[in-house]
């Protein structure tokens, strides 16, 4: 009898296969602008970064890769974003719905028969949301690039489509060497990109909840309320931090007018939570801003979306747990609902293991390179959170350092959902309980 693969492991394996396929395609001479075969490490790093919708790169996407190579990269991060939204949503259904539906979905995911019932419905809805948003944003960007910057329709359409797909999937890839720095004063470019980042990164369950119950917030799920609350707080906090720390920095926001400072601080706050685009030189930011980005990048966006990180819901659940403990409450509550103990354990596990991966990655990069610790930490968190922002050291890391970043990107993208799902599916009630005792804490 054939052994059935665990659905979470199937997701991890499918992403691995996409990475291998992408590496092979990018090593073809047709993928490189000069017609030569790309080195395997360059192709592999780019493929991992694209499938894991990160955006870190060791070469300039716009000049190193041909149009075919850029198209391969776009397809890879489209697969990565769409695949993760669909897979995470389906795995969420498995652990939250009835046993009958859960068994049915497990069977369908494990046997790759994704054409029936809820599986097909979820996939269709994700597909509609994805392509509708991407096409609308691409049209807006194309018109702006043609009318305001004089690009011919072909170049404007390609640039608009590439950046729209990259933004919605929170991939951070750009065909410009300076990312979006050249558009730092153009709100008609940055605002559509920000909208795409937010829609893609908020998570499909939240989008579906808002679509069905937009006029009645009282009936939103607790997940939607916690995600929107956490997202709002992080966006405002990130905006205030960047504006405060960079307003006087002549290398970033200091030379801009106040409206431009507000626009770029808002863009930085949105992009920091796993999108990876930048409108200023991140290597010139103050260390205070880097520190603020550590937190924003580590938390990331919403569950079952295109964003990475340990997720907003995880962070909010932990904050609620801390507040309940400070108040002396036995339960943590939010919006008239009690948060389950299993959610607490899963959030703590994700946080601890995510932190451990960042510490381990930092130690390895410090060992194999001579870059300052703060730059190393920034790069490691950016890779794990699938953000793609960089202080400029990615291309200069030794092969061992670049391979470490690929491992962090893969684990950060696939590892958190695989871990969370495995924890829930493996949960079982023991037929006995040991006597309780309270070790000393603190």
Short mmCIF file of C-alpha atoms in Angstrom, two decimals:
data_model
loop_
_atom_site.label_atom_id
_atom_site.label_comp_id
_atom_site.label_asym_id
_atom_site.label_seq_id
_atom_site.Cartn_x
_atom_site.Cartn_y
_atom_site.Cartn_z
CA UNK A 1 0.00 0.00 0.00
CA UNK A 2 1.37 3.41 -0.98
CA UNK A 3 2.26 5.60 1.95
CA UNK A 4 0.30 8.87 1.92
CA UNK A 5 2.39 12.00 2.28
CA UNK A 6 1.49 14.42 5.06
CA UNK A 7 -0.18 17.48 3.43
CA UNK A 8 2.16 19.99 5.06
CA UNK A 9 5.16 18.02 3.82
CA UNK A 10 3.59 17.88 0.37
CA UNK A 11 3.51 21.68 0.34
CA UNK A 12 7.17 21.86 1.33
CA UNK A 13 8.12 19.34 -1.35
CA UNK A 14 6.16 21.16 -4.06
CA UNK A 15 8.03 24.38 -3.32
CA UNK A 16 11.32 22.48 -3.45
CA UNK A 17 10.44 21.06 -6.86
CA UNK A 18 9.56 24.54 -8.13
CA UNK A 19 12.95 25.79 -6.95
CA UNK A 20 14.76 22.99 -8.80
CA UNK A 21 12.79 23.65 -11.99
CA UNK A 22 13.48 27.38 -11.73
CA UNK A 23 17.19 26.79 -11.23
CA UNK A 24 17.37 24.64 -14.36
CA UNK A 25 15.52 27.23 -16.45
CA UNK A 26 17.67 30.11 -15.19
CA UNK A 27 20.85 28.20 -16.06
CA UNK A 28 19.81 28.11 -19.71
CA UNK A 29 21.79 30.53 -21.93
CA UNK A 30 18.47 32.05 -23.07
CA UNK A 31 17.83 33.27 -19.53
CA UNK A 32 20.93 35.43 -19.36
CA UNK A 33 21.25 38.77 -21.17
CA UNK A 34 24.71 37.99 -22.59
CA UNK A 35 23.67 34.56 -23.82
CA UNK A 36 25.96 32.64 -21.46
CA UNK A 37 24.87 30.04 -18.93
CA UNK A 38 24.45 31.46 -15.44
CA UNK A 39 26.52 29.88 -12.64
CA UNK A 40 24.51 27.33 -10.68
CA UNK A 41 24.72 29.29 -7.42
CA UNK A 42 23.42 32.47 -9.04
CA UNK A 43 20.56 30.58 -10.68
CA UNK A 44 19.79 28.63 -7.50
CA UNK A 45 19.85 31.70 -5.24
CA UNK A 46 17.58 33.61 -7.64
CA UNK A 47 15.18 30.68 -7.96
CA UNK A 48 14.90 30.24 -4.17
CA UNK A 49 14.40 33.98 -3.71
CA UNK A 50 11.69 34.05 -6.38
CA UNK A 51 9.75 30.94 -5.31
CA UNK A 52 9.95 32.05 -1.68
CA UNK A 53 8.87 35.57 -2.81
CA UNK A 54 11.79 37.20 -1.05
CA UNK A 55 13.54 39.49 -3.52
CA UNK A 56 17.12 39.16 -2.33
CA UNK A 57 19.45 38.98 -5.33
CA UNK A 58 23.13 38.53 -6.04
CA UNK A 59 22.86 40.10 -9.52
CA UNK A 60 20.88 42.95 -11.05
CA UNK A 61 17.62 41.47 -12.30
CA UNK A 62 17.14 44.05 -15.05
CA UNK A 63 20.57 43.78 -16.70
CA UNK A 64 21.85 40.29 -15.84
CA UNK A 65 18.79 38.37 -16.97
CA UNK A 66 17.22 38.48 -20.42
CA UNK A 67 13.52 39.14 -20.96
CA UNK A 68 13.04 35.37 -20.92
CA UNK A 69 14.97 35.08 -17.66
CA UNK A 70 12.92 37.89 -16.12
CA UNK A 71 9.74 36.14 -17.26
CA UNK A 72 10.92 32.92 -15.58
CA UNK A 73 11.56 34.83 -12.37
CA UNK A 74 8.09 36.44 -12.56
CA UNK A 75 6.44 33.06 -13.08
CA UNK A 76 8.38 31.64 -10.14
CA UNK A 77 7.26 34.30 -7.67
CA UNK A 78 3.73 34.09 -9.08
CA UNK A 79 3.75 30.36 -8.37
CA UNK A 80 5.25 30.98 -4.94
CA UNK A 81 2.66 33.59 -3.96
CA UNK A 82 -0.39 31.86 -5.41
CA UNK A 83 0.75 28.46 -4.16
CA UNK A 84 1.28 29.66 -0.62
CA UNK A 85 -2.04 31.52 -0.44
CA UNK A 86 -3.90 28.46 -1.71
CA UNK A 87 -1.97 25.89 0.32
CA UNK A 88 -2.11 27.86 3.56
CA UNK A 89 -5.84 28.46 3.19
CA UNK A 90 -6.55 24.80 2.48
CA UNK A 91 -4.40 23.65 5.37
CA UNK A 92 -6.24 26.13 7.55
CA UNK A 93 -9.53 24.56 6.47
CA UNK A 94 -8.21 21.13 7.39
CA UNK A 95 -7.49 22.10 10.95
CA UNK A 96 -10.55 24.26 11.57
CA UNK A 97 -13.49 22.56 9.88
CA UNK A 98 -15.45 19.42 10.59
CA UNK A 99 -13.71 16.02 10.79
CA UNK A 100 -15.46 14.88 7.62
CA UNK A 101 -14.27 17.88 5.61
CA UNK A 102 -10.86 17.67 7.21
CA UNK A 103 -10.48 14.02 6.17
CA UNK A 104 -11.71 14.82 2.68
CA UNK A 105 -9.26 17.70 2.26
CA UNK A 106 -6.37 15.68 3.66
CA UNK A 107 -7.05 12.99 1.08
CA UNK A 108 -7.32 15.48 -1.76
CA UNK A 109 -4.16 17.38 -0.85
CA UNK A 110 -2.17 14.20 -0.32
CA UNK A 111 -3.24 12.67 -3.63
CA UNK A 112 -2.97 15.99 -5.50
CA UNK A 113 -6.60 15.73 -6.65
CA UNK A 114 -7.45 19.40 -6.21
CA UNK A 115 -10.47 19.55 -8.45
CA UNK A 116 -13.40 18.92 -6.12
CA UNK A 117 -15.57 20.78 -3.62
CA UNK A 118 -13.98 23.27 -1.30
CA UNK A 119 -10.51 22.74 -2.73
CA UNK A 120 -11.59 23.92 -6.17
CA UNK A 121 -13.62 26.78 -4.70
CA UNK A 122 -10.72 28.09 -2.63
CA UNK A 123 -8.32 27.81 -5.57
CA UNK A 124 -10.72 29.67 -7.85
CA UNK A 125 -11.28 32.45 -5.35
CA UNK A 126 -7.56 32.88 -4.75
CA UNK A 127 -6.99 32.88 -8.51
CA UNK A 128 -9.66 35.54 -9.11
CA UNK A 129 -8.34 37.79 -6.32
CA UNK A 130 -4.75 37.37 -7.48
CA UNK A 131 -5.21 38.10 -11.16
CA UNK A 132 -7.83 40.81 -10.72
CA UNK A 133 -5.56 42.78 -8.41
CA UNK A 134 -2.46 42.21 -10.50
CA UNK A 135 -4.12 43.21 -13.78
CA UNK A 136 -5.66 46.38 -12.33
CA UNK A 137 -2.38 47.50 -10.74
CA UNK A 138 -0.47 46.62 -13.92
CA UNK A 139 -2.82 48.80 -15.99
CA UNK A 140 -2.37 51.76 -13.64
CA UNK A 141 1.42 51.42 -13.62
CA UNK A 142 1.57 50.97 -17.40
CA UNK A 143 -0.42 54.13 -18.04
CA UNK A 144 1.69 56.11 -15.61
CA UNK A 145 4.99 54.86 -17.02
CA UNK A 146 3.93 55.61 -20.60
CA UNK A 147 2.30 58.99 -20.02
CA UNK A 148 4.66 60.44 -17.40
CA UNK A 149 7.98 58.81 -18.21
CA UNK A 150 7.78 58.43 -21.97
CA UNK A 151 8.27 54.66 -22.08
CA UNK A 152 6.91 53.03 -25.21
CA UNK A 153 3.82 50.88 -24.67
CA UNK A 154 5.76 47.60 -24.75
CA UNK A 155 8.35 48.61 -22.16
CA UNK A 156 5.73 50.32 -20.00
CA UNK A 157 3.47 47.26 -20.09
CA UNK A 158 6.29 44.86 -19.20
CA UNK A 159 7.55 47.02 -16.35
CA UNK A 160 4.02 47.60 -15.08
CA UNK A 161 3.14 43.91 -15.18
CA UNK A 162 6.41 42.77 -13.60
CA UNK A 163 6.18 45.22 -10.71
CA UNK A 164 2.44 44.62 -10.19
CA UNK A 165 2.92 40.86 -9.91
CA UNK A 166 5.99 41.35 -7.73
CA UNK A 167 4.12 43.74 -5.43
CA UNK A 168 1.00 41.60 -4.99
CA UNK A 169 3.14 38.55 -4.23
CA UNK A 170 5.30 40.59 -1.85
CA UNK A 171 8.29 39.42 -3.90
CA UNK A 172 10.30 42.64 -3.98
CA UNK A 173 11.90 41.89 -7.36
CA UNK A 174 12.41 44.88 -9.63
CA UNK A 175 13.87 45.20 -13.11
CA UNK A 176 15.51 48.45 -11.97
CA UNK A 177 18.91 48.33 -10.29
CA UNK A 178 17.72 50.92 -7.73
CA UNK A 179 14.41 49.14 -7.05
CA UNK A 180 11.86 51.99 -6.93
CA UNK A 181 14.21 54.80 -5.88
CA UNK A 182 13.66 56.59 -9.20
CA UNK A 183 9.95 56.86 -8.34
CA UNK A 184 10.45 58.14 -4.80
CA UNK A 185 8.61 61.40 -5.59
CA UNK A 186 5.81 59.80 -7.60
CA UNK A 187 2.73 58.94 -5.55
CA UNK A 188 0.95 57.56 -8.62
CA UNK A 189 3.57 54.80 -8.79
CA UNK A 190 4.12 54.16 -5.09
CA UNK A 191 0.49 54.18 -3.94
CA UNK A 192 -0.68 51.43 -6.36
CA UNK A 193 2.35 49.33 -5.37
CA UNK A 194 1.49 49.84 -1.69
CA UNK A 195 -2.11 48.78 -2.29
CA UNK A 196 -0.99 45.61 -4.06
CA UNK A 197 1.43 44.79 -1.23
CA UNK A 198 -1.26 45.22 1.42
CA UNK A 199 -3.90 43.19 -0.43
CA UNK A 200 -1.52 40.33 -1.11
CA UNK A 201 0.02 40.36 2.33
CA UNK A 202 -3.14 40.58 4.45
CA UNK A 203 -4.05 36.95 3.80
CA UNK A 204 -6.83 35.31 1.79
CA UNK A 205 -9.00 34.37 4.82
CA UNK A 206 -9.17 38.06 5.77
CA UNK A 207 -9.96 39.09 2.19
CA UNK A 208 -12.73 36.50 2.03
CA UNK A 209 -14.14 37.64 5.37
CA UNK A 210 -14.14 41.26 4.25
CA UNK A 211 -15.74 40.36 0.94
CA UNK A 212 -18.62 38.51 2.55
CA UNK A 213 -19.17 40.60 5.68
CA UNK A 214 -17.67 44.01 4.89
CA UNK A 215 -20.71 45.92 6.16
CA UNK A 216 -20.99 44.00 9.42
CA UNK A 217 -17.65 43.95 11.31
CA UNK A 218 -19.38 42.31 14.28
CA UNK A 219 -19.45 39.05 12.35
CA UNK A 220 -15.84 39.11 11.26
CA UNK A 221 -13.84 36.16 12.51
CA UNK A 222 -11.43 36.65 15.40
CA UNK A 223 -8.57 35.94 13.00
CA UNK A 224 -9.67 38.83 10.76
CA UNK A 225 -10.01 41.23 13.68
CA UNK A 226 -6.63 40.31 15.16
CA UNK A 227 -4.90 40.53 11.78
CA UNK A 228 -6.39 43.94 10.95
CA UNK A 229 -5.60 45.25 14.43
CA UNK A 230 -2.01 44.07 14.31
CA UNK A 231 -1.51 45.28 10.75
CA UNK A 232 -2.81 48.74 11.58
CA UNK A 233 -0.57 49.07 14.65
CA UNK A 234 2.52 47.91 12.75
CA UNK A 235 1.87 50.21 9.80
CA UNK A 236 1.48 53.26 12.03
CA UNK A 237 4.44 52.33 14.23
CA UNK A 238 6.67 51.70 11.23
CA UNK A 239 5.65 54.97 9.60
CA UNK A 240 6.33 56.99 12.75
CA UNK A 241 9.68 55.28 13.33
CA UNK A 242 10.97 55.81 9.79
CA UNK A 243 9.76 59.43 9.69
CA UNK A 244 11.31 60.20 13.09
CA UNK A 245 14.65 58.47 12.49
CA UNK A 246 15.21 59.48 8.85
CA UNK A 247 13.77 62.99 8.48
CA UNK A 248 17.13 64.57 9.24
CA UNK A 249 19.23 62.00 7.37
CA UNK A 250 20.49 63.73 4.19
CA UNK A 251 21.19 60.36 2.54
CA UNK A 252 17.58 59.20 2.76
CA UNK A 253 14.58 61.42 3.60
CA UNK A 254 16.48 64.53 4.65
CA UNK A 255 16.58 66.13 1.20
CA UNK A 256 12.86 65.56 0.50
CA UNK A 257 9.91 67.87 1.02
CA UNK A 258 7.52 67.05 3.87
CA UNK A 259 4.87 65.44 1.58
CA UNK A 260 7.63 63.33 0.01
CA UNK A 261 8.92 62.33 3.44
CA UNK A 262 5.43 61.23 4.48
CA UNK A 263 4.95 59.27 1.25
CA UNK A 264 8.29 57.47 1.49
CA UNK A 265 8.01 56.79 5.22
CA UNK A 266 4.59 55.22 4.60
CA UNK A 267 5.99 53.20 1.71
CA UNK A 268 8.90 51.98 3.83
CA UNK A 269 6.52 50.88 6.58
CA UNK A 270 4.36 48.93 4.13
CA UNK A 271 7.30 47.41 2.27
CA UNK A 272 9.20 46.43 5.42
CA UNK A 273 6.64 43.76 6.24
CA UNK A 274 7.99 41.37 3.57
CA UNK A 275 7.47 43.26 0.28
CA UNK A 276 11.13 44.21 -0.16
CA UNK A 277 10.86 47.27 -2.42
CA UNK A 278 12.78 50.38 -1.42
CA UNK A 279 12.66 54.03 -2.43
CA UNK A 280 15.79 55.03 -0.49
CA UNK A 281 19.22 53.46 -0.05
CA UNK A 282 18.79 51.01 2.83
CA UNK A 283 22.52 50.88 3.36
CA UNK A 284 22.38 54.58 4.30
CA UNK A 285 19.62 54.26 6.91
CA UNK A 286 20.34 55.03 10.53
CA UNK A 287 20.86 52.11 12.87
CA UNK A 288 17.66 53.11 14.67
CA UNK A 289 15.69 52.50 11.48
CA UNK A 290 17.45 49.19 10.94
CA UNK A 291 16.42 48.15 14.44
CA UNK A 292 12.79 49.09 13.74
CA UNK A 293 12.94 47.01 10.57
CA UNK A 294 14.19 43.99 12.53
CA UNK A 295 10.81 43.84 14.28
CA UNK A 296 8.68 44.66 11.24
CA UNK A 297 10.44 42.11 9.04
CA UNK A 298 10.36 39.39 11.68
CA UNK A 299 6.60 39.72 12.27
CA UNK A 300 5.70 40.01 8.58
CA UNK A 301 2.14 39.96 7.26
CA UNK A 302 -1.08 37.98 7.55
CA UNK A 303 -1.48 34.23 7.55
CA UNK A 304 -2.35 32.47 4.27
CA UNK A 305 -1.14 35.45 2.26
CA UNK A 306 1.89 36.24 0.14
CA UNK A 307 3.78 37.82 3.05
CA UNK A 308 6.32 36.02 5.21
CA UNK A 309 7.53 36.35 8.79
CA UNK A 310 6.07 34.65 11.86
CA UNK A 311 2.80 36.41 10.97
CA UNK A 312 0.77 39.21 12.53
CA UNK A 313 -1.69 36.80 14.14
CA UNK A 314 1.12 35.05 15.99
CA UNK A 315 2.44 38.33 17.36
CA UNK A 316 -0.98 39.59 18.45
CA UNK A 317 -1.83 36.30 20.18
CA UNK A 318 1.41 36.50 22.14
CA UNK A 319 0.75 40.12 23.10
CA UNK A 320 -2.73 39.17 24.34
CA UNK A 321 -1.20 36.34 26.34
CA UNK A 322 1.31 38.68 27.98
CA UNK A 323 -1.41 41.22 28.82
CA UNK A 324 -3.57 38.51 30.38
CA UNK A 325 -0.63 37.31 32.48
CA UNK A 326 0.14 40.85 33.65
CA UNK A 327 -3.49 41.36 34.65
CA UNK A 328 -3.60 38.02 36.43
CA UNK A 329 -6.26 36.58 34.12
CA UNK A 330 -6.31 32.85 33.50
CA UNK A 331 -7.54 33.37 29.92
CA UNK A 332 -6.54 35.80 27.22
CA UNK A 333 -9.46 37.43 25.46
CA UNK A 334 -9.96 39.66 22.45
CA UNK A 335 -13.14 41.11 20.94
CA UNK A 336 -15.36 39.09 23.26
CA UNK A 337 -13.66 35.79 22.45
CA UNK A 338 -11.32 33.57 24.45
CA UNK A 339 -8.13 32.57 22.66
CA UNK A 340 -7.51 28.84 23.01
CA UNK A 341 -4.55 27.41 24.90
CA UNK A 342 -3.48 25.45 21.81
CA UNK A 343 -3.15 28.72 19.85
CA UNK A 344 -0.89 30.05 22.61
CA UNK A 345 1.35 26.99 22.46
CA UNK A 346 1.56 27.09 18.68
CA UNK A 347 2.37 30.82 18.65
CA UNK A 348 5.10 30.38 21.24
CA UNK A 349 6.57 27.45 19.29
CA UNK A 350 6.63 29.40 16.03
CA UNK A 351 8.22 32.40 17.77
CA UNK A 352 10.90 30.38 19.56
CA UNK A 353 11.88 28.30 16.53
CA UNK A 354 11.86 31.36 14.27
CA UNK A 355 14.11 33.21 16.69
CA UNK A 356 16.41 30.20 16.91
CA UNK A 357 16.77 30.12 13.11
CA UNK A 358 17.68 33.80 13.04
CA UNK A 359 20.27 33.35 15.80
CA UNK A 360 21.77 30.33 14.03
CA UNK A 361 21.84 32.10 10.66
CA UNK A 362 23.48 35.16 12.22
CA UNK A 363 26.17 33.04 13.85
CA UNK A 364 26.95 31.28 10.56
CA UNK A 365 27.21 34.52 8.57
CA UNK A 366 29.38 36.11 11.23
CA UNK A 367 31.63 33.08 10.97
CA UNK A 368 31.99 33.09 7.16
CA UNK A 369 32.09 36.85 6.51
CA UNK A 370 33.60 40.05 7.90
CA UNK A 371 30.58 42.33 7.66
CA UNK A 372 29.35 44.29 10.71
CA UNK A 373 26.94 42.49 13.01
CA UNK A 374 24.05 44.90 12.44
CA UNK A 375 24.20 44.39 8.68
CA UNK A 376 24.37 40.62 9.12
CA UNK A 377 21.33 40.63 11.41
CA UNK A 378 19.39 42.77 8.93
CA UNK A 379 20.22 40.37 6.08
CA UNK A 380 19.32 37.28 8.10
CA UNK A 381 15.95 38.62 9.26
CA UNK A 382 15.20 39.84 5.75
CA UNK A 383 15.87 36.35 4.38
CA UNK A 384 13.91 34.51 7.06
CA UNK A 385 10.99 36.95 6.81
CA UNK A 386 11.12 36.66 2.98
CA UNK A 387 11.38 40.44 2.82
CA UNK A 388 14.18 41.04 0.35
CA UNK A 389 15.44 44.34 1.71
CA UNK A 390 19.21 44.50 1.94
CA UNK A 391 21.91 46.79 3.24
CA UNK A 392 23.91 45.87 0.13
CA UNK A 393 25.96 42.89 1.27
CA UNK A 394 24.10 39.98 -0.37
CA UNK A 395 26.18 39.84 -3.55
CA UNK A 396 29.44 40.13 -1.58
CA UNK A 397 28.76 37.23 0.77
CA UNK A 398 30.83 34.06 0.20
CA UNK A 399 29.06 31.01 -1.27
CA UNK A 400 28.55 29.55 2.22
CA UNK A 401 26.82 32.78 3.30
CA UNK A 402 24.57 32.86 0.24
CA UNK A 403 23.59 29.22 0.74
CA UNK A 404 22.76 30.05 4.35
CA UNK A 405 20.42 32.77 3.13
CA UNK A 406 18.73 30.34 0.72
CA UNK A 407 18.09 27.95 3.60
CA UNK A 408 16.64 30.79 5.68
CA UNK A 409 14.39 31.91 2.81
CA UNK A 410 13.05 28.41 2.30
CA UNK A 411 12.54 27.71 6.01
CA UNK A 412 11.02 31.13 6.58
CA UNK A 413 8.60 30.69 3.71
CA UNK A 414 7.61 27.05 4.01
CA UNK A 415 8.75 26.17 7.50
CA UNK A 416 6.32 28.30 9.50
CA UNK A 417 3.17 27.02 7.78
CA UNK A 418 4.46 23.44 7.78
CA UNK A 419 5.29 23.69 11.47
CA UNK A 420 2.01 25.33 12.46
CA UNK A 421 -0.08 22.85 10.51
CA UNK A 422 1.88 19.88 11.77
CA UNK A 423 1.41 21.04 15.34
CA UNK A 424 -2.36 21.26 14.92
CA UNK A 425 -2.79 18.02 12.99
CA UNK A 426 -0.59 16.17 15.48
CA UNK A 427 -2.49 17.49 18.49
CA UNK A 428 -4.14 14.74 20.54
CA UNK A 429 -5.58 14.39 23.99
CA UNK A 430 -3.64 12.16 26.34
CA UNK A 431 -5.65 9.59 28.35
CA UNK A 432 -3.90 10.74 31.51
CA UNK A 433 -2.38 13.87 33.09
CA UNK A 434 0.57 14.13 35.44
CA UNK A 435 0.32 16.00 38.76
CA UNK A 436 0.80 19.73 38.26
CA UNK A 437 3.77 21.64 39.67
CA UNK A 438 4.97 25.22 39.11
CA UNK A 439 8.72 25.72 38.48
CA UNK A 440 10.16 29.14 39.32
CA UNK A 441 9.97 31.60 36.41
CA UNK A 442 12.02 34.79 36.25
#
